[in-house]
Amino acid sequence: MQFRTAYTTFGTTPGAYLLRFALPAVLGALAAIVLIALYVPWITLLIFVLLTGVIAISVVFVALYPVIVYQRKGREIDEEMHLFITRMGVITSQEIPRMTFVELLHGMEEYEVMGNEIAKIFHLVKTWRLTLSEAARQVSEQTPSKLLADFLERFAFSIEGGQSESEFFSNEQDVVLDQYAIRYEGVLRDMDLMKEIYVAMIIAAMFVIAIVAFLPILTGRSVTSLMALALFLFTVIEIGFVYVASASLPMESVWHKTGIKNDAERRIQTALVAAVVATVALSLALIAFGLSDMGRGMGMWSYRSWPIIAAIGLTPLAYPGYITQVEEDKIRRRDDNYPAFMRTLGSTAEARSIAATQALRKLSMHNFGPLTANIKALSKRLSTGIDARTSWRHFGAETGSDLISKFSDMYVEGFRAGGRSKGMTNLISKNFVRILGLRKKRYQSAGDLTGMLYGLMIAVAFAMYITVEILERVQDIWADLSTPVGFESVTVLEYNFFNVNAMAIIILILVVVHALISAILLSILSGGHKVGSLVHFVAMVWTGAIVSVIVAMMMETVMPGLG
């Protein structure tokens, strides 16, 4: 049923789509395979099979593309359900007319896919004159999210049973948030398992690369080309794991998405531009100095110096990453103070029977940690007569927090709908604390992964650099051996298989790519800004460089005079 619905929501039927898109893709794939087989005679069987597999996977992707899009939309809806239910609970904290409630269903563009699904209920009621329960049921039959479908079925049943929207959404708060928490914690447990799988994959890949490096000793084939292929496969494995991790984890962000750029973001952008310019300039200067006579005399042209040179050249990139991480720490502290601020705001406004603006002016005199400056700025905006929606929207942007900006929007919508201040702020605070608690578990998981990835970087760098050192020494030893008299025609071992500079470049690229992918993986798991991952990227490159120096010193101690 969902298979057919996926194509229907794509604006076609399965048969029509396959005929229009999949069939030409199949014919094109077959033609490509035939042309490769006929006109590329030098291609090996292994490469031909790999190319055929890639083409076949591409055809399957084209055929199932509507289903993939449909499932992705379902996932996005599932991840926004807890925010949607909180918003509706805040809006309906006070009884409102049913038509007013229907009108509110139309203004949820910030929820994107979820907003589009909910807006369908509005259009079915307003344009096609369906009842609210009928519209909810019709949308539930077509939505790609099972969570939303079940929710809309419960909503339709409650309306037909005479239950008010306010009572229904109040009862649904714990139900939906419990479902979200179960899914969230399940994903984090899966990530713990995936970490172990990732470590096992990298260790296995290192073992394979070591075998590949030593095989040419007996086969006589160049180790450089085989190591380049191993580097490619190693990178594919890591990118594949990053994709699986990003597809599995909730699509959350520490940073806001209001579209308003705050001072912190401007500082990060300026620092990033300056760091990129400094990196390029420093790298070119190091290369120029390394090519000079003085640089050559200092040994900078030796392959053993390249990891340190690369680490020095990339060091300026750590600056914007450091600034980003400092700002993210501030954002997390603001998140910690926000629930108390909202509870106090609601209690003060209701206890003293004053408007929220007056209550906010009083609260701006109190200390809410890093949130205090943002509260004062919000109070000043409201006091000068700036629209509440605009003022709170800038408040969310200035805090930099995705959660604060979204929950502040909920408060404004509830206030405009006539909700009770204390009831709204208590609900916002309660749900905010629950969601923040889940995010902290995610941050803790990211912290555990950080230590694991640094340890893995040490292992990868040690295995790769010691392989280069051993191969170079083995080749030097065999190069000095002479063939015994009478055995000139016998070739047992091949020693001219290794270009140390090419091998060192491949290993350096592997280490840098591994550091970059590891940093990106940390950013995905923590939900932080991508620029913040540059700190870990530079630190891991330095880790690999230091390991290379230690390996060279160790090998010089164990096998002096060689290499």
Coordinates of C-alpha atoms in Angstrom, one line a residue, residues 42-379:
W42 CA 42.1 -3.7 -21.6
I43 CA 39.6 -3.5 -18.7
T44 CA 40.0 -6.3 -16.2
L45 CA 37.2 -8.6 -15.1
L46 CA 37.2 -7.2 -11.6
I47 CA 36.8 -3.6 -12.8
F48 CA 34.1 -4.7 -15.3
V49 CA 32.2 -6.4 -12.5
L50 CA 32.5 -3.3 -10.2
L51 CA 31.3 -1.0 -13.0
T52 CA 28.4 -3.3 -13.8
G53 CA 27.5 -3.3 -10.1
V54 CA 27.6 0.5 -9.9
I55 CA 25.4 0.8 -13.0
A56 CA 22.9 -1.8 -11.6
I57 CA 22.7 0.1 -8.2
S58 CA 22.1 3.4 -10.1
V59 CA 19.2 1.8 -12.0
V60 CA 17.6 0.5 -8.8
F61 CA 18.0 3.9 -7.2
V62 CA 16.2 5.6 -10.2
A63 CA 13.4 3.0 -10.0
L64 CA 12.9 3.4 -6.2
Y65 CA 13.5 7.2 -6.0
P66 CA 9.9 8.1 -5.2
V67 CA 9.9 5.5 -2.4
I68 CA 13.2 6.9 -1.0
V69 CA 11.8 10.4 -1.0
Y70 CA 8.5 9.2 0.6
Q71 CA 10.4 7.5 3.4
R72 CA 12.6 10.4 4.0
K73 CA 9.6 12.7 4.4
G74 CA 8.2 10.2 6.9
R75 CA 11.4 10.3 8.9
E76 CA 11.4 14.1 8.9
I77 CA 7.8 14.1 10.2
D78 CA 8.6 11.6 12.9
E79 CA 11.5 13.9 14.1
E80 CA 9.2 16.9 14.3
M81 CA 6.2 15.3 16.0
H82 CA 7.4 16.2 19.6
L83 CA 7.7 19.8 18.6
F84 CA 4.4 19.9 16.8
I85 CA 2.6 18.3 19.8
T86 CA 4.2 20.8 22.2
R87 CA 3.2 23.7 19.9
M88 CA -0.4 22.6 19.7
G89 CA -0.5 22.0 23.4
V90 CA 0.7 25.6 24.0
I91 CA -1.8 27.0 21.5
T92 CA -4.8 25.1 22.9
S93 CA -3.9 25.7 26.6
Q94 CA -6.9 27.9 26.6
E95 CA -10.2 26.9 24.9
I96 CA -10.5 28.4 21.5
P97 CA -13.2 28.2 18.8
R98 CA -12.8 25.2 16.4
M99 CA -12.5 27.4 13.3
T100 CA -9.8 29.4 15.0
F101 CA -8.0 26.1 15.6
V102 CA -8.4 25.2 12.0
E103 CA -7.0 28.5 10.9
L104 CA -3.9 27.9 13.1
L105 CA -3.2 24.7 11.2
H106 CA -2.3 26.7 8.2
G107 CA 0.6 28.7 9.7
M108 CA 3.2 26.1 10.4
E109 CA 5.7 26.6 7.6
E110 CA 8.7 26.3 9.9
Y111 CA 7.9 22.6 10.3
E112 CA 8.4 22.1 6.5
V113 CA 7.2 18.6 5.7
M114 CA 5.1 18.3 8.9
G115 CA 3.6 21.7 8.2
N116 CA 2.7 20.7 4.7
E117 CA 0.9 17.6 6.0
I118 CA -1.0 19.5 8.7
A119 CA -1.9 22.3 6.1
K120 CA -3.7 19.6 4.1
I121 CA -6.3 19.3 6.9
F122 CA -6.9 23.1 6.7
H123 CA -7.4 23.0 2.9
L124 CA -9.8 20.0 3.2
V125 CA -11.9 21.7 5.8
K126 CA -11.9 25.2 4.2
T127 CA -12.0 24.4 0.5
W128 CA -13.6 21.0 0.3
R129 CA -16.0 21.5 3.3
L130 CA -15.0 18.2 5.0
T131 CA -15.4 17.9 8.8
L132 CA -12.3 18.2 10.9
S133 CA -12.4 14.5 11.7
E134 CA -12.9 13.5 8.1
A135 CA -10.0 15.7 7.0
A136 CA -7.8 14.2 9.7
R137 CA -8.6 10.7 8.6
Q138 CA -8.0 11.4 4.9
V139 CA -4.6 12.9 5.6
S140 CA -3.7 9.9 7.9
E141 CA -4.3 7.5 5.0
Q142 CA -1.7 9.3 2.8
T143 CA 0.9 10.6 5.2
P144 CA 4.3 8.9 5.0
S145 CA 4.7 8.9 8.8
K146 CA 3.1 6.1 10.8
L147 CA 3.4 8.2 13.9
L148 CA 1.4 11.0 12.4
A149 CA -1.1 8.6 10.9
D150 CA -1.8 7.0 14.3
F151 CA -2.0 10.5 15.9
L152 CA -4.5 11.8 13.4
E153 CA -6.6 8.7 13.8
R154 CA -6.7 9.3 17.6
F155 CA -7.5 13.0 16.9
A156 CA -10.4 12.1 14.6
F157 CA -11.8 9.7 17.1
S158 CA -11.6 12.2 20.0
I159 CA -13.4 14.9 17.9
E160 CA -16.2 12.4 17.1
G161 CA -16.4 11.5 20.8
G162 CA -16.9 15.1 21.8
Q163 CA -13.5 15.8 23.3
S164 CA -12.2 19.3 23.0
E165 CA -8.9 20.1 21.3
S166 CA -7.5 21.5 24.5
E167 CA -8.1 18.3 26.4
F168 CA -6.9 16.1 23.6
F169 CA -3.6 17.8 23.1
S170 CA -3.0 18.0 26.9
N171 CA -3.5 14.2 27.1
E172 CA -1.2 13.6 24.1
Q173 CA 1.8 15.4 25.4
D174 CA 3.2 12.5 27.4
V175 CA 2.2 9.9 24.8
V176 CA 4.0 11.5 21.9
L177 CA 7.1 12.5 23.9
D178 CA 7.4 9.0 25.4
Q179 CA 7.3 7.6 21.8
Y180 CA 10.0 10.1 20.8
A181 CA 12.2 9.3 23.8
I182 CA 12.0 5.6 23.1
R183 CA 13.0 6.1 19.4
Y184 CA 15.7 8.5 20.4
E185 CA 17.3 6.3 23.0
G186 CA 17.0 3.3 20.6
V187 CA 19.0 5.2 18.0
L188 CA 21.7 6.1 20.5
R189 CA 22.0 2.4 21.5
D190 CA 22.3 1.5 17.9
M191 CA 25.1 4.1 17.5
D192 CA 27.0 2.5 20.4
L193 CA 26.9 -0.7 18.4
M194 CA 27.8 1.1 15.2
K195 CA 30.9 2.5 16.9
E196 CA 32.2 -1.0 17.7
I197 CA 31.5 -2.0 14.1
Y198 CA 33.3 1.1 12.8
V199 CA 36.4 0.3 14.9
A200 CA 36.4 -3.3 13.7
M201 CA 36.1 -2.2 10.1
I202 CA 39.0 0.2 10.4
I203 CA 41.2 -2.4 12.1
A204 CA 40.3 -4.9 9.4
A205 CA 41.1 -2.3 6.7
M206 CA 44.5 -1.6 8.3
F207 CA 45.3 -5.3 8.3
V208 CA 44.3 -5.6 4.7
I209 CA 46.4 -2.5 3.7
A210 CA 49.4 -4.0 5.6
I211 CA 49.1 -7.2 3.6
V212 CA 48.7 -5.3 0.4
A213 CA 51.9 -3.4 1.2
F214 CA 54.0 -6.5 1.6
L215 CA 52.5 -8.7 -1.2
P216 CA 54.5 -7.0 -3.9
I217 CA 57.7 -8.3 -2.3
L218 CA 56.8 -11.7 -3.7
T219 CA 54.7 -10.7 -6.7
G220 CA 56.9 -8.0 -8.1
R221 CA 54.1 -5.6 -8.8
S222 CA 54.3 -2.0 -7.8
V223 CA 53.1 -1.4 -4.2
T224 CA 52.2 2.2 -5.1
S225 CA 49.2 1.4 -7.3
L226 CA 47.9 -1.2 -4.9
M227 CA 48.2 1.2 -2.0
A228 CA 46.3 3.9 -4.0
L229 CA 43.5 1.4 -4.5
A230 CA 43.5 0.5 -0.8
L231 CA 43.3 4.2 0.0
F232 CA 40.3 4.6 -2.2
L233 CA 38.5 1.6 -0.6
F234 CA 39.4 2.8 2.9
T235 CA 37.9 6.2 2.1
V236 CA 34.7 4.6 0.7
I237 CA 34.3 2.6 3.9
E238 CA 34.6 5.7 6.1
I239 CA 32.3 7.8 3.9
G240 CA 29.7 5.0 3.9
F241 CA 29.8 4.8 7.7
V242 CA 29.3 8.6 7.9
Y243 CA 26.3 8.4 5.6
V244 CA 24.8 5.6 7.7
A245 CA 25.3 7.5 10.9
S246 CA 23.8 10.7 9.5
A247 CA 20.8 8.8 8.1
S248 CA 20.2 7.0 11.4
L249 CA 20.5 10.0 13.8
P250 CA 17.8 12.6 14.4
M251 CA 18.4 15.6 12.2
E252 CA 18.9 18.0 15.1
S253 CA 21.1 21.1 15.3
V254 CA 22.5 23.0 18.3
W255 CA 22.4 26.2 16.2
H256 CA 19.2 28.1 15.3
K257 CA 17.7 28.1 11.9
T258 CA 15.8 31.4 12.0
G259 CA 17.7 32.9 9.1
I260 CA 18.8 35.8 11.3
K261 CA 22.6 36.0 11.6
N262 CA 23.8 36.8 15.1
D263 CA 27.2 38.3 16.3
A264 CA 28.7 34.8 17.0
E265 CA 27.9 33.6 13.5
R266 CA 29.5 36.7 12.0
R267 CA 32.7 36.2 14.2
I268 CA 32.8 32.5 13.1
Q269 CA 32.4 33.5 9.4
T270 CA 35.1 36.2 9.6
A271 CA 37.5 33.8 11.5
L272 CA 36.9 31.0 8.9
V273 CA 37.8 33.3 6.0
A274 CA 40.9 34.6 7.7
A275 CA 41.9 31.0 8.7
V276 CA 41.5 29.7 5.1
V277 CA 43.6 32.6 3.8
A278 CA 46.3 32.0 6.5
T279 CA 46.3 28.3 5.7
V280 CA 46.9 28.8 2.0
A281 CA 49.6 31.4 2.6
L282 CA 51.3 29.4 5.3
S283 CA 51.2 26.2 3.2
L284 CA 52.7 28.0 0.2
A285 CA 55.4 29.6 2.3
L286 CA 56.3 26.2 3.8
I287 CA 56.5 24.6 0.4
A288 CA 58.6 27.4 -1.0
F289 CA 61.0 27.2 2.0
G290 CA 61.2 23.4 1.7
L291 CA 62.3 23.7 -1.9
S292 CA 65.0 26.2 -1.1
D293 CA 68.6 25.2 -0.4
M294 CA 68.2 26.0 3.3
G295 CA 65.0 24.0 3.5
R296 CA 66.6 21.0 1.8
G297 CA 69.6 21.3 4.1
M298 CA 67.2 21.2 7.1
G299 CA 65.6 18.0 5.7
M300 CA 62.2 19.5 4.9
W301 CA 62.2 17.7 1.5
S302 CA 62.5 14.4 3.3
Y303 CA 59.2 12.5 3.3
R304 CA 59.5 12.1 7.1
S305 CA 59.0 15.9 7.4
W306 CA 55.8 16.0 5.3
P307 CA 53.4 15.1 8.1
I308 CA 54.7 17.9 10.3
I309 CA 54.7 20.4 7.5
A310 CA 51.1 19.4 6.7
A311 CA 50.1 19.8 10.3
I312 CA 51.7 23.2 10.6
G313 CA 50.0 24.4 7.3
L314 CA 46.6 23.3 8.5
T315 CA 46.9 24.7 12.1
P316 CA 45.2 28.1 11.4
L317 CA 42.0 26.2 10.7
A318 CA 41.8 25.3 14.4
Y319 CA 41.0 29.0 15.3
P320 CA 37.5 29.2 13.8
G321 CA 36.8 25.8 15.1
Y322 CA 37.8 26.9 18.6
I323 CA 35.6 30.0 18.4
T324 CA 32.7 27.8 17.3
Q325 CA 33.1 25.4 20.2
V326 CA 33.3 28.2 22.7
E327 CA 30.0 29.6 21.3
E328 CA 28.4 26.2 21.4
D329 CA 29.3 25.8 25.1
K330 CA 27.5 29.1 25.7
I331 CA 24.5 27.9 23.7
R332 CA 24.2 24.8 25.8
R333 CA 24.4 26.9 29.0
R334 CA 21.6 29.1 27.7
D335 CA 19.6 25.9 27.0
D336 CA 20.1 24.9 30.7
N337 CA 18.8 28.2 32.0
Y338 CA 15.9 28.6 29.6
P339 CA 13.3 26.3 31.3
A340 CA 13.7 28.2 34.6
F341 CA 13.4 31.5 32.8
M342 CA 10.1 30.5 31.2
R343 CA 8.6 29.1 34.4
T344 CA 9.5 32.3 36.2
L345 CA 8.1 34.4 33.5
G346 CA 4.7 32.7 33.6
S347 CA 4.5 32.6 37.4
T348 CA 5.4 36.3 37.7
A349 CA 2.9 37.4 35.1
E350 CA 0.1 35.4 36.7
A351 CA 0.9 36.0 40.3
R352 CA 1.1 39.8 39.9
S353 CA -1.7 40.0 37.2
I354 CA 0.6 41.9 34.9
A355 CA 1.4 41.6 31.2
A356 CA 4.2 39.5 30.0
T357 CA 6.2 42.6 28.9
Q358 CA 6.1 44.0 32.4
A359 CA 7.0 40.6 33.9
L360 CA 9.9 40.4 31.5
R361 CA 11.1 43.8 32.5
K362 CA 11.3 42.6 36.2
L363 CA 13.0 39.4 35.2
S364 CA 15.7 41.3 33.3
M365 CA 17.0 42.5 36.6
H366 CA 17.7 38.9 37.7
N367 CA 20.7 36.6 36.8
F368 CA 20.0 33.8 34.4
G369 CA 23.6 33.1 33.5
P370 CA 24.6 33.5 29.8
L371 CA 20.9 34.0 29.0
T372 CA 20.7 37.3 31.0
A373 CA 22.0 39.6 28.3
N374 CA 19.6 38.1 25.8
I375 CA 16.6 38.6 28.2
K376 CA 17.6 42.3 28.7
A377 CA 17.8 42.8 24.9
L378 CA 14.3 41.1 24.5
S379 CA 12.9 43.3 27.3

